[in-house]
Coordinates of C-alpha atoms and ligand atoms in Angstrom, one line a residue:
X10 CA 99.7 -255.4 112.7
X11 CA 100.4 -259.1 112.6
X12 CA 101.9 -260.2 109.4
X13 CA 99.4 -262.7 107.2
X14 CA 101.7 -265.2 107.4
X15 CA 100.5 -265.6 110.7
X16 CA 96.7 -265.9 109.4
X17 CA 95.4 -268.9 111.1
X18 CA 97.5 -270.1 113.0
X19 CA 96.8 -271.4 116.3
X20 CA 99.4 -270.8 118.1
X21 CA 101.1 -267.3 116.6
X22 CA 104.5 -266.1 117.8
X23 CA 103.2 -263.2 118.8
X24 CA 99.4 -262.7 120.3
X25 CA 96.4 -261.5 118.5
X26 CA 94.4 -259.2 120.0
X27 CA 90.8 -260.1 121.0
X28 CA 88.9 -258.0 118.5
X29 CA 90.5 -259.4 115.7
X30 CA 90.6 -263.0 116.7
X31 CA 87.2 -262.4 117.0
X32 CA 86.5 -261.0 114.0
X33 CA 88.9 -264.2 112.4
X34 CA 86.3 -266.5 113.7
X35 CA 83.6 -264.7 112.5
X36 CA 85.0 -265.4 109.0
X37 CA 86.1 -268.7 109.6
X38 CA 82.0 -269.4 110.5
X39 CA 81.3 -267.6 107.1
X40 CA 82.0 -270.6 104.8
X41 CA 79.8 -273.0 107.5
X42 CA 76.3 -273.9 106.7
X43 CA 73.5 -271.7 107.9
X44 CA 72.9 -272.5 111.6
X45 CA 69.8 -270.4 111.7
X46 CA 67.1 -269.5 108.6
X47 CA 65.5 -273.0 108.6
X48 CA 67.1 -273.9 105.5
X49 CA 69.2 -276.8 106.8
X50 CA 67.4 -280.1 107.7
X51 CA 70.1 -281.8 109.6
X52 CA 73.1 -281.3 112.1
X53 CA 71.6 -277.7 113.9
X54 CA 68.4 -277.5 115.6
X55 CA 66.9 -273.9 115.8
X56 CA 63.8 -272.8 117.2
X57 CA 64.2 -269.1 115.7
X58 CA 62.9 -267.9 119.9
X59 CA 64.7 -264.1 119.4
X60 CA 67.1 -263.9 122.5
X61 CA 67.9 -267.5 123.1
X62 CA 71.2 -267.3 121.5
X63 CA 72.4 -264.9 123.7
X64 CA 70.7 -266.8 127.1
X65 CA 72.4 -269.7 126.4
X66 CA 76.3 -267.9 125.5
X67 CA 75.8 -266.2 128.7
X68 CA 74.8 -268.7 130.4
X69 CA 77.5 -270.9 128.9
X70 CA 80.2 -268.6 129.5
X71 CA 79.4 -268.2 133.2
X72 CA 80.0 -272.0 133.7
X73 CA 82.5 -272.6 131.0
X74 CA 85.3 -273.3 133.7
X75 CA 83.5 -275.1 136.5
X76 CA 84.5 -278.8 136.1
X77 CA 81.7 -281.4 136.4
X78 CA 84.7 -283.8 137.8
X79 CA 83.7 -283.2 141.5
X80 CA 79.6 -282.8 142.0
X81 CA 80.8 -281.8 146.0
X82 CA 82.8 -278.7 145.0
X83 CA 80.8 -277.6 142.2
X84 CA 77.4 -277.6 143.9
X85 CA 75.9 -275.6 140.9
X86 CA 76.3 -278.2 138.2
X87 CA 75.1 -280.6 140.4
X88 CA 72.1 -278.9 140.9
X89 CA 71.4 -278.1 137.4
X90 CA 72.0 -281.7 136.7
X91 CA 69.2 -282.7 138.6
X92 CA 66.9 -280.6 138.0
X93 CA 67.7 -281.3 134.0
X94 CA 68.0 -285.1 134.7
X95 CA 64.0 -284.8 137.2
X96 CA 62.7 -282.8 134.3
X97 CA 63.6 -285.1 131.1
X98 CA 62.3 -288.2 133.8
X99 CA 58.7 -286.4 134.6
X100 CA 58.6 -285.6 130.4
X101 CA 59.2 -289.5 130.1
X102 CA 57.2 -290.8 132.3
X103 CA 58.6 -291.4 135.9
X104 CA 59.4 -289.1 138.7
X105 CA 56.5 -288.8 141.9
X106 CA 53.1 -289.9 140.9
X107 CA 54.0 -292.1 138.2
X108 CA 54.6 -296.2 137.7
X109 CA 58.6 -294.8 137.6
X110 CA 58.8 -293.0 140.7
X111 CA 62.8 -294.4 141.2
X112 CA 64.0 -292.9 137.9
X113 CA 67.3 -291.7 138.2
X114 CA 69.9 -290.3 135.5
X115 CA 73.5 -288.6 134.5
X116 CA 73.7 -285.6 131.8
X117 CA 76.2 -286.9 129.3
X118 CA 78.0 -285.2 126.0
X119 CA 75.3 -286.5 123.8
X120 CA 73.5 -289.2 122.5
X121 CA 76.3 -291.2 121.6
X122 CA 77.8 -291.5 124.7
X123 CA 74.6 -292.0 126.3
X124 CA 74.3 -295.1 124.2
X125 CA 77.5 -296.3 124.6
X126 CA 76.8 -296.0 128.4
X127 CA 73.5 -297.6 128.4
X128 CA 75.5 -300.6 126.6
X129 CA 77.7 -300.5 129.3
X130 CA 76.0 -300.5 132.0
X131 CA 73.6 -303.3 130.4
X132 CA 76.9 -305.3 129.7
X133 CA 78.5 -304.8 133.5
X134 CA 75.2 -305.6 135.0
X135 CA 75.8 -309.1 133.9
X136 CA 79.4 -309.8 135.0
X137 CA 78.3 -314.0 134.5
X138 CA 77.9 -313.7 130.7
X139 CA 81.5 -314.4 128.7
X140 CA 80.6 -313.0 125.5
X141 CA 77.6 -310.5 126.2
X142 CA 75.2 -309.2 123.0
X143 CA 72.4 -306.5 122.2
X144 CA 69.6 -306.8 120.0
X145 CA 69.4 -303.8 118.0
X146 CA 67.0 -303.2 114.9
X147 CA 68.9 -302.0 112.0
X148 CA 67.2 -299.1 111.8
X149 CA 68.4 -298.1 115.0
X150 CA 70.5 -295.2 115.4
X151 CA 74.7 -295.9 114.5
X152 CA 75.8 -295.3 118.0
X153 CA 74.6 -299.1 118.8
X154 CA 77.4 -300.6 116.6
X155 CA 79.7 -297.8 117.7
X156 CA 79.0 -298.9 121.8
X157 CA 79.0 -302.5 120.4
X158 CA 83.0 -302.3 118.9
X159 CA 83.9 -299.8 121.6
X160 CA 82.9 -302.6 124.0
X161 CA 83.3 -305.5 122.5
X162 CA 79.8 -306.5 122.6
X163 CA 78.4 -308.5 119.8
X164 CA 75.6 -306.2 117.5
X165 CA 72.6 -308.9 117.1
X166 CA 70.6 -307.0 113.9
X167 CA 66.9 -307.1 114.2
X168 CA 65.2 -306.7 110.5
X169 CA 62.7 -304.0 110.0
X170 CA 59.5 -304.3 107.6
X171 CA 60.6 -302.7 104.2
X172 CA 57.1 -301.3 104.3
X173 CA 56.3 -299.8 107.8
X174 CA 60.1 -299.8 108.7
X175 CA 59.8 -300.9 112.2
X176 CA 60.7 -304.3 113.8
X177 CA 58.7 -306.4 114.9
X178 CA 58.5 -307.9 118.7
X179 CA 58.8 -311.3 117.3
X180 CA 61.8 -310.8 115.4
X181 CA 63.4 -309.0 118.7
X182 CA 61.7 -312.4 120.5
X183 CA 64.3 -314.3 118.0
X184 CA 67.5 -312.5 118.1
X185 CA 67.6 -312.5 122.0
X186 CA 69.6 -315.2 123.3
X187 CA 71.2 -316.7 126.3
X188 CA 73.6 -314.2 126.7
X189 CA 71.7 -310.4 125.6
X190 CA 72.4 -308.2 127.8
X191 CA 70.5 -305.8 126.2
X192 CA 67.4 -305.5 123.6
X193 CA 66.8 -301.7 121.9
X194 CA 64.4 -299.6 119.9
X195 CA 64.2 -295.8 118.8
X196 CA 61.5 -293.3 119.4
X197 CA 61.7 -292.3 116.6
X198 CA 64.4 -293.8 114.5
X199 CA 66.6 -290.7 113.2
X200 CA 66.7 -292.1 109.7
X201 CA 62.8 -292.2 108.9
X202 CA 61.7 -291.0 112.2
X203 CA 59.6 -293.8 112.5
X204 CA 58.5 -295.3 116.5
X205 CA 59.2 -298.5 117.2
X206 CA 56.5 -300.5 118.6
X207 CA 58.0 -299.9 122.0
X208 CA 55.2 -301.9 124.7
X209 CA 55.7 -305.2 122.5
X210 CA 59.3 -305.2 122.0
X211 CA 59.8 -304.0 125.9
X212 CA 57.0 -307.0 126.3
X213 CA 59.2 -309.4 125.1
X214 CA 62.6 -308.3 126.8
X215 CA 61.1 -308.3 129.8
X216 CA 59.8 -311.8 129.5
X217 CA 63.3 -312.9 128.3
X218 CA 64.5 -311.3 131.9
X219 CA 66.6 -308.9 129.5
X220 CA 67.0 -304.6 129.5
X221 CA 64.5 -302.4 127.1
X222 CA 67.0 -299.6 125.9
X223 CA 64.3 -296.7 124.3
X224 CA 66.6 -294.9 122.1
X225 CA 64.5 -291.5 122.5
X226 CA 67.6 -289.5 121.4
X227 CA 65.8 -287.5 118.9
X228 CA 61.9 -287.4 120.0
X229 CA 62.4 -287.4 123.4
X230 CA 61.5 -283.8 123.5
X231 CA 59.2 -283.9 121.0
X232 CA 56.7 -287.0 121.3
X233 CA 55.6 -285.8 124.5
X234 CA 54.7 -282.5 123.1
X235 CA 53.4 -283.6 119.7
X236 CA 51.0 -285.9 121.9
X237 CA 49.3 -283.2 124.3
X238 CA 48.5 -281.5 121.0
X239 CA 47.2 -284.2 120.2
X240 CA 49.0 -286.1 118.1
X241 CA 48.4 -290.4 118.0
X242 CA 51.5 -291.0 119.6
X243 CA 52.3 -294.4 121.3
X244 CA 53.6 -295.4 124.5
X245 CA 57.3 -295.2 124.4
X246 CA 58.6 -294.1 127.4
X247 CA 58.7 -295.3 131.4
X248 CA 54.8 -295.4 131.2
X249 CA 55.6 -298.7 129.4
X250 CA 56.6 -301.7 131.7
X251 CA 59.7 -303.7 130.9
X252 CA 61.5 -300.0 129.2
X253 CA 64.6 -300.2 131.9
X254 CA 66.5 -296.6 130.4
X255 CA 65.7 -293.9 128.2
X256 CA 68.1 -291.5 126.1
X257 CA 67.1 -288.3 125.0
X258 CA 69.0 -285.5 123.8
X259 CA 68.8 -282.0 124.9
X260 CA 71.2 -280.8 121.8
X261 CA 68.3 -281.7 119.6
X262 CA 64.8 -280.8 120.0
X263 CA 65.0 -278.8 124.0
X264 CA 67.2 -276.5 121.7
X265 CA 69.9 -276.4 123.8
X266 CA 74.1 -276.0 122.7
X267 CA 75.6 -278.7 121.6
X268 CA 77.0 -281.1 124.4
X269 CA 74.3 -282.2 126.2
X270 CA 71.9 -285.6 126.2
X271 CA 70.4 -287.6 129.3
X272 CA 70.6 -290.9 130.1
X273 CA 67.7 -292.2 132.6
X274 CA 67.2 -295.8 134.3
X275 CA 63.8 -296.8 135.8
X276 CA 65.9 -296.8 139.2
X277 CA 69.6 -296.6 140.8
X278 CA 70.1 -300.1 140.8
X279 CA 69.9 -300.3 136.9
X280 CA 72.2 -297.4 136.4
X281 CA 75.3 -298.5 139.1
X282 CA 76.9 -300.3 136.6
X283 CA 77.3 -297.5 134.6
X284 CA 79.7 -295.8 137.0
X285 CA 84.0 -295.9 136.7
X286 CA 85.5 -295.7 140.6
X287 CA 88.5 -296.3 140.8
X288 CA 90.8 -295.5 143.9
X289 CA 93.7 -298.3 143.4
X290 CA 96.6 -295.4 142.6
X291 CA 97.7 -292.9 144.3
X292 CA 95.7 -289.5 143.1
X293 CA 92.4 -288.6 143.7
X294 CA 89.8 -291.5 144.1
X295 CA 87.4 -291.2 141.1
X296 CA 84.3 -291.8 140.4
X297 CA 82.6 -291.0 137.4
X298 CA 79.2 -291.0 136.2
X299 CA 80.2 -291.0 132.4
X300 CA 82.8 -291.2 129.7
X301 CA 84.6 -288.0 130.6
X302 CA 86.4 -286.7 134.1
X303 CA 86.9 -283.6 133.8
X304 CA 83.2 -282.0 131.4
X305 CA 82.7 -278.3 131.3
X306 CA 79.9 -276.8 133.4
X307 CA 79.3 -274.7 129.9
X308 CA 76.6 -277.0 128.0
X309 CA 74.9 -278.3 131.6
X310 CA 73.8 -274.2 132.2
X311 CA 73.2 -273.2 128.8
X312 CA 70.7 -276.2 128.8
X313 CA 69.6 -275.2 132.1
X314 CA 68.9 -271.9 131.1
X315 CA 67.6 -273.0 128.2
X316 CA 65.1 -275.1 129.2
X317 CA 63.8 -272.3 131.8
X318 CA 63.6 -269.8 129.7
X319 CA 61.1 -271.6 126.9
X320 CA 59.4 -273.7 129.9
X321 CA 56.4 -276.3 128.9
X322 CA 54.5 -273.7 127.4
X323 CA 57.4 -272.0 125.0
X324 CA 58.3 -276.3 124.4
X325 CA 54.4 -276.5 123.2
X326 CA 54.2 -273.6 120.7
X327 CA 57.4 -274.9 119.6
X328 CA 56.2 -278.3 118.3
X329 CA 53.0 -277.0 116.8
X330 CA 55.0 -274.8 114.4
X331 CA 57.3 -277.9 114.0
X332 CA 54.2 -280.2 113.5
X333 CA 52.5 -277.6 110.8
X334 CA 55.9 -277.7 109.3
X335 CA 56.3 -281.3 108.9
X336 CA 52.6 -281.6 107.3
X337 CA 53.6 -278.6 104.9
X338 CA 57.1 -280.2 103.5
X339 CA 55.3 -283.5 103.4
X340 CA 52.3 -282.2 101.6
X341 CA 54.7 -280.6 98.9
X342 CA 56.9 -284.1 98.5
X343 CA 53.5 -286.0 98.2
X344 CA 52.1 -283.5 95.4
X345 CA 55.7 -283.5 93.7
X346 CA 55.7 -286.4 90.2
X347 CA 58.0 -288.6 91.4
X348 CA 59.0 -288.7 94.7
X349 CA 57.4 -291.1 97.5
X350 CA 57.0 -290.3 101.2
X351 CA 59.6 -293.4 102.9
X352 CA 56.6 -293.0 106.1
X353 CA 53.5 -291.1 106.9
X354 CA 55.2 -288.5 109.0
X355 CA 54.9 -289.1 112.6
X356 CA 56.8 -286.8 114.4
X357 CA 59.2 -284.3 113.0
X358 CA 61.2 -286.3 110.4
X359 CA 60.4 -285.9 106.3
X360 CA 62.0 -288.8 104.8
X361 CA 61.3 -289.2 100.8
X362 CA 62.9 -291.4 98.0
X363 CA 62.7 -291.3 94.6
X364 CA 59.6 -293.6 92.3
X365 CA 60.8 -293.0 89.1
X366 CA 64.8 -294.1 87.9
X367 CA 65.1 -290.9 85.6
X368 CA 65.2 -289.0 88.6
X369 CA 68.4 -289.2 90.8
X370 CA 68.1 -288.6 94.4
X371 CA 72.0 -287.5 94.9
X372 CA 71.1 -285.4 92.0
X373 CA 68.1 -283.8 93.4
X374 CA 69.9 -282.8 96.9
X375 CA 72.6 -280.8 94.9
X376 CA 70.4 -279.4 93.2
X377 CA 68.4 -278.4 96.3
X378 CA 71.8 -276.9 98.0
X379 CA 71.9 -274.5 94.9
X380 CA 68.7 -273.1 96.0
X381 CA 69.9 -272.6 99.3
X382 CA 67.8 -275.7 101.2
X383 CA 70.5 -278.6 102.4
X384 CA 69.0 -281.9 103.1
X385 CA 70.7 -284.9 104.1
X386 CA 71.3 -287.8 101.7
X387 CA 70.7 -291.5 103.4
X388 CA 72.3 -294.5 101.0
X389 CA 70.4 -297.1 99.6
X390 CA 70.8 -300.3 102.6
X391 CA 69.3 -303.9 101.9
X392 CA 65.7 -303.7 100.8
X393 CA 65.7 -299.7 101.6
X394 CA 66.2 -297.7 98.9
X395 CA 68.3 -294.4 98.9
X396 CA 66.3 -291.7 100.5
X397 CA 66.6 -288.1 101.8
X398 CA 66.2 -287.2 105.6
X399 CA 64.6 -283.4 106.7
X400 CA 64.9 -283.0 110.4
X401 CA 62.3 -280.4 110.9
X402 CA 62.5 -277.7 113.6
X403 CA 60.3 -274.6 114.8
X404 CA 62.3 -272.8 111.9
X405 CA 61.2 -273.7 109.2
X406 CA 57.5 -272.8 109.8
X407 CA 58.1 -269.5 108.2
X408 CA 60.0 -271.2 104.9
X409 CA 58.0 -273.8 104.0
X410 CA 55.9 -272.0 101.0
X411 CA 58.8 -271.5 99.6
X412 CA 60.1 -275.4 99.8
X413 CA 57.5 -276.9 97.4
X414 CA 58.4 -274.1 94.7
X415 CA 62.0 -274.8 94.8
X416 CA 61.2 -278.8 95.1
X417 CA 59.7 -278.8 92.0
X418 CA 62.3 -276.7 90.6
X419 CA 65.2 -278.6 91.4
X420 CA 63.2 -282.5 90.7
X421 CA 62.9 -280.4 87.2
X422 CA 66.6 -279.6 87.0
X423 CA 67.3 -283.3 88.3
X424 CA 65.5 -285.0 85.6
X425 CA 67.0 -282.9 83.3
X426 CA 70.2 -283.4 84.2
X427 CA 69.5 -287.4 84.3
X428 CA 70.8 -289.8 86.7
X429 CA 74.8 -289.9 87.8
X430 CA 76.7 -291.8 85.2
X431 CA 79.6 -293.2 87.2
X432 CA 82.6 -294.0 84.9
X433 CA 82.1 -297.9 84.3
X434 CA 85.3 -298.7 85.8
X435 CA 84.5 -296.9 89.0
X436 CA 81.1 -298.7 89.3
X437 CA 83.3 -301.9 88.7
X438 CA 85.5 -300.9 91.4
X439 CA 83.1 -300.0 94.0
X440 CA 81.3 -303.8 93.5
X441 CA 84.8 -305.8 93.7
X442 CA 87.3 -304.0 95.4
X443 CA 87.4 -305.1 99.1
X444 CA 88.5 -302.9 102.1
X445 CA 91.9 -304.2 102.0
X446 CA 92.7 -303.6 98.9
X447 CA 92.5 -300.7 99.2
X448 CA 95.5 -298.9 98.9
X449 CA 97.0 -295.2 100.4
X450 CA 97.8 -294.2 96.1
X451 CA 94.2 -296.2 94.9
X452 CA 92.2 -294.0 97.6
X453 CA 94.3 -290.3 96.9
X454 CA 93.5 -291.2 93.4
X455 CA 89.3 -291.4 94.0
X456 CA 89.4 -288.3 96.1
X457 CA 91.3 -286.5 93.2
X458 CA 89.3 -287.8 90.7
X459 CA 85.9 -287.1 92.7
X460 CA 87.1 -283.6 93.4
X461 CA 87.2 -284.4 97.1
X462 CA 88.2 -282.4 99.9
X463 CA 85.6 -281.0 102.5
X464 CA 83.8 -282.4 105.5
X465 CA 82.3 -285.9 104.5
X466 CA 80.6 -286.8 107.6
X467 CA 76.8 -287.6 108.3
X468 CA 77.6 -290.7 105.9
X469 CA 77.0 -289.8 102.5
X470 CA 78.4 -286.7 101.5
X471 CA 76.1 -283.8 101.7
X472 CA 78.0 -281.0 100.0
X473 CA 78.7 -277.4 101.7
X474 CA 81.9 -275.5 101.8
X475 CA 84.9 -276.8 103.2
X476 CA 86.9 -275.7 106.2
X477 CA 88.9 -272.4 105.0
X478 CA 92.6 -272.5 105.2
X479 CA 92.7 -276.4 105.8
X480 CA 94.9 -278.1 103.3
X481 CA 93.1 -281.2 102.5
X482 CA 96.5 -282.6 101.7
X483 CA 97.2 -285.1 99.1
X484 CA 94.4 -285.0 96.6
X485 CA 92.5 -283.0 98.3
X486 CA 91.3 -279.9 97.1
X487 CA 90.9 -278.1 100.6
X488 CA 86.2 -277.7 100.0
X489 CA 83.8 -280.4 98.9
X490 CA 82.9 -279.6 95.5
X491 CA 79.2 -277.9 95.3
X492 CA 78.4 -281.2 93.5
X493 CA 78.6 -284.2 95.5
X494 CA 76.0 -286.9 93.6
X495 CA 79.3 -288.9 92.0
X496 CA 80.6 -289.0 95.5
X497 CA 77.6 -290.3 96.9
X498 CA 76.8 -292.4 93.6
X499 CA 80.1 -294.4 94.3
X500 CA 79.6 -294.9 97.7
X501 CA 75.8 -296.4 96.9
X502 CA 77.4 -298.2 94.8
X503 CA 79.7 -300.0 97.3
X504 CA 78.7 -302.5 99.9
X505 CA 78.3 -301.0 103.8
X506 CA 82.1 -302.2 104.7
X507 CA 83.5 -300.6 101.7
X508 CA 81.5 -297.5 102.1
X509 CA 83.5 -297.4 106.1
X510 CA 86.8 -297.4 104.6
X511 CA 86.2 -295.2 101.7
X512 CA 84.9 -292.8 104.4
X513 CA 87.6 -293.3 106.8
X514 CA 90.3 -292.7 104.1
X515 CA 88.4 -289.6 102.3
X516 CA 88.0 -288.1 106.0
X517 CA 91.5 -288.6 107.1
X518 CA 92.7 -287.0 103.9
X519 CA 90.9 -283.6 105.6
X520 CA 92.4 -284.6 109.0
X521 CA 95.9 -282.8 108.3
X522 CA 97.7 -280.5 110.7
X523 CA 97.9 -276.8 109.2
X524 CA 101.4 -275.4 110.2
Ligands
LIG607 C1 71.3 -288.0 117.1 C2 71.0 -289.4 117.6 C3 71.9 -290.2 118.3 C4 73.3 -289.8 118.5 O1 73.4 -288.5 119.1 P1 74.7 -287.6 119.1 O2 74.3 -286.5 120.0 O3 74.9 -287.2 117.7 O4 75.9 -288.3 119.6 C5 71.4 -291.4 118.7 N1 70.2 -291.8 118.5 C6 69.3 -291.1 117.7 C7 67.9 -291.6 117.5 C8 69.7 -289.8 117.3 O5 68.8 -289.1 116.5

């Protein structure tokens, strides 16, 4: 028996045995949201395909040790890399036969990095610009500004219409100057899921002599789909002149395990600027294709496997039980009092905000996590007002009768309950206080006060347990309360560079070594 002192631990003095490590981890998942069940509309991406699961774990564990470091003595993962990086190219529109027959590509950790690396290589490409910038609309996915600070490339915003919230190619024409390296757009944008008018805005980067990111992160493995069923969707990918790399993410809708997104150029001579050799010490030379050296083989097979095993015609049937979804949980927020569709849905996004000030859209998401459906809260930004974002996957086919009940139900509760009242002093706070004031006693105090203490990422706080056994530390009560609408109240409340900090501080407060 080991003594419960030793509960949790990482590193016990004596070792566990396997079983009940196991069966530790199994409770540890317990106070985690529901991965599976279509019930959560963000973070997990489930097609509900009986048997996958265990594919992909096996498949993932078989690899979990071979090291993507060296493609010439790990011959498998280079060849699963290919054949992942030839099939995302052919979905997007290059590979033999096409206007893109050159397309070439690395499998990175995810979309993040394959932003950061599309900035890079856009940025190194053009060693004679000093001070290099990108064009991004501001709608665009947060991984720009992240590659922009990583890299120290300056974030031009592009201005989206408040109505159809998508840029437009003139006001990408305008931000691009003398020294952008790099113009973007999403397909769709993750907030809204709304395309960007891709052929103009490539149009007009090419003309300026100037790379066409197509941030295809999310509906990369969707649009195509959606579109040979039909579906009015626009050219967005290599099909399009003057679109010079593509991102998509294979963690999202190809339904593999997290760790996995592709990066493609139109050919090798865009993307050899996005490689790190280096042989000026005395190891190994190096030369990497991405942000990490050594990258497990795990995620690379379980996509691999993954992607074999549901093949074009499982990927289909997929996206027509996504598509059905989307038009039922959009039909129930259209015939709901009080709520307005943000867009017409056009691909597999439901993004609504509230039309009517008695009824609180923080309030309405907690009370939608009491019935059991989590949605993601999005903060009001300029012109946009606060909204709430449902990624839709094949799962939640089977649940949607039950959303527009429970919606009504919980806009019912919400109006009852009225809006958020933030304490006066607190609203004062949020609209004056500037990041640097802000001080390690002023920010323990707000957590306390907001009963703060669980995972606060995704931006606005979207409730759920909190990580058992972690000691939030000071102020913190170790879970996010089940309520979160104050937290997120105060934080709409605050300007964007207020609402970074306050983040920063109220996440760091969870970041605490257990002992
Ligand atoms: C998810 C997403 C990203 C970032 O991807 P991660 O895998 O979370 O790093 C970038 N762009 C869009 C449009 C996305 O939806």
């Amino acid at each position: 028996m080991i003594d419960d002192q030793d509960t949790g631990r990482a590193l016990p003095e004596r070792g566990v045995p396997a079983d009940r490590v196991l069966r530790e981890l199994r409770g540890l998942r317990e106070g985690d949201r529901p991965t599976h069940g279509g019930r959560l509309f963000a973070y997990v991406y489930d097609p509900a395909v009986p048997g996958l699961d265990e594919l992909a774990a096996a498949a993932h564990a078989g690899s979990a040790h071979v090291n993507g470091l060296d493609p010439t003595a790990f011959p498998s993962l280079l060849a699963m890399e290919n054949a992942l990086v030839g099939a995302a190219a052919r979905l997007l529109g290059g590979g033999p036969g096409t206007t893109a027959p050159d397309v070439v590509g690395s499998v990175t950790s995810g979309g993040t990095e394959s932003l950061i690396l599309a900035v890079k290589a856009a940025r190194d490409a053009r060693p004679d610009v000093a001070a290099p910038r990108i064009a991004v609309p501001v709608t665009a996915h947060a991984a720009f500004a992240k590659a922009a600070r990583y890299l120290r490339v300056a974030l031009d915003p592009v201005p989206v219409d408040p109505a159809t919230l998508r840029p437009s190619a003139a006001d990408v024409a305008a931000a691009i100057r003398p020294d952008t390296v790099l113009v973007a757009c999403s397909a769709p944008s993750y907030a809204h899921g709304v395309v960007d008018p891709v052929a103009e805005i490539a149009g007009v980067a090419a003309t300026a002599g100037v790379r066409c990111h197509v941030d295809a992160c999310f509906g990369g493995w969707t649009l195509p789909w959606l579109r040979r069923l039909g579906a009015p969707v626009p050219p967005f990918d290599f099909a399009v002149d003057g679109v010079t790399s593509i991102s998509v993410d294979l963690h999202k809708y190809a339904y593999a395990p997290k760790g996995v997104s592709v990066l493609l150029h139109r050919d090798p001579g865009l993307r050899a600027p996005q490689y790190f050799a280096y042989a000026d010490w005395p190891g190994y030379t190096m030369v990497n294709p991405v942000i990490a050296s050594t990258r497990s083989g795990g995620p690379i097979a379980a996509a691999y496997a993954t992607l074999r095993h549901l093949g074009e015609d499982g990927y289909l049937r997929l996206a027509a039980a996504t598509r059905d979804a989307v038009a039922g949980l959009a039909d129930a927020v259209r015939g709901t009092d009080g709520l307005r569709l943000m867009a017409e849905p056009e691909s597999t996004v439901v993004c609504f905000t509230s039309a009517d000030p008695g009824l609180d859209l923080f309030v309405l998401v907690d009370e939608l996590t009491v019935r059991g459906w989590h949605t993601q809260p999005q903060l009001a930004y300029g012109e946009l007002p606060a909204s709430v974002h449902l990624t839709v996957t094949a799962s939640v086919a089977p649940r949607v009768a039950e959303f527009g009940p429970d919606l009504a139900d919980a806009v019912a509760a919400a109006r009852a309950a009225g809006p958020v009242e933030l304490p006066a002093e607190l609203t004062a706070l949020a609209a004056t206080l500037t990041p640097d004031a802000l001080t390690p006693e002023l920010v323990a105090g707000l957590a306390a006060g907001l009963g703060l203490g669980g995972p606060v990422s995704g931006g606005p706080v979207s409730g759920g347990p909190g990580v058992p056994g972690a000691d939030g530390g000071a102020g913190a009560g170790g879970a996010v309360p089940d309520r979160t609408a104050m937290v997120n109240a105060l934080l709409n409340a605050a300007p964007p560079a207020l609402r970074e900090r306050l983040l920063v501080e109220f996440v760091g407060l969870l970041q605490r070594p257990t002992y």
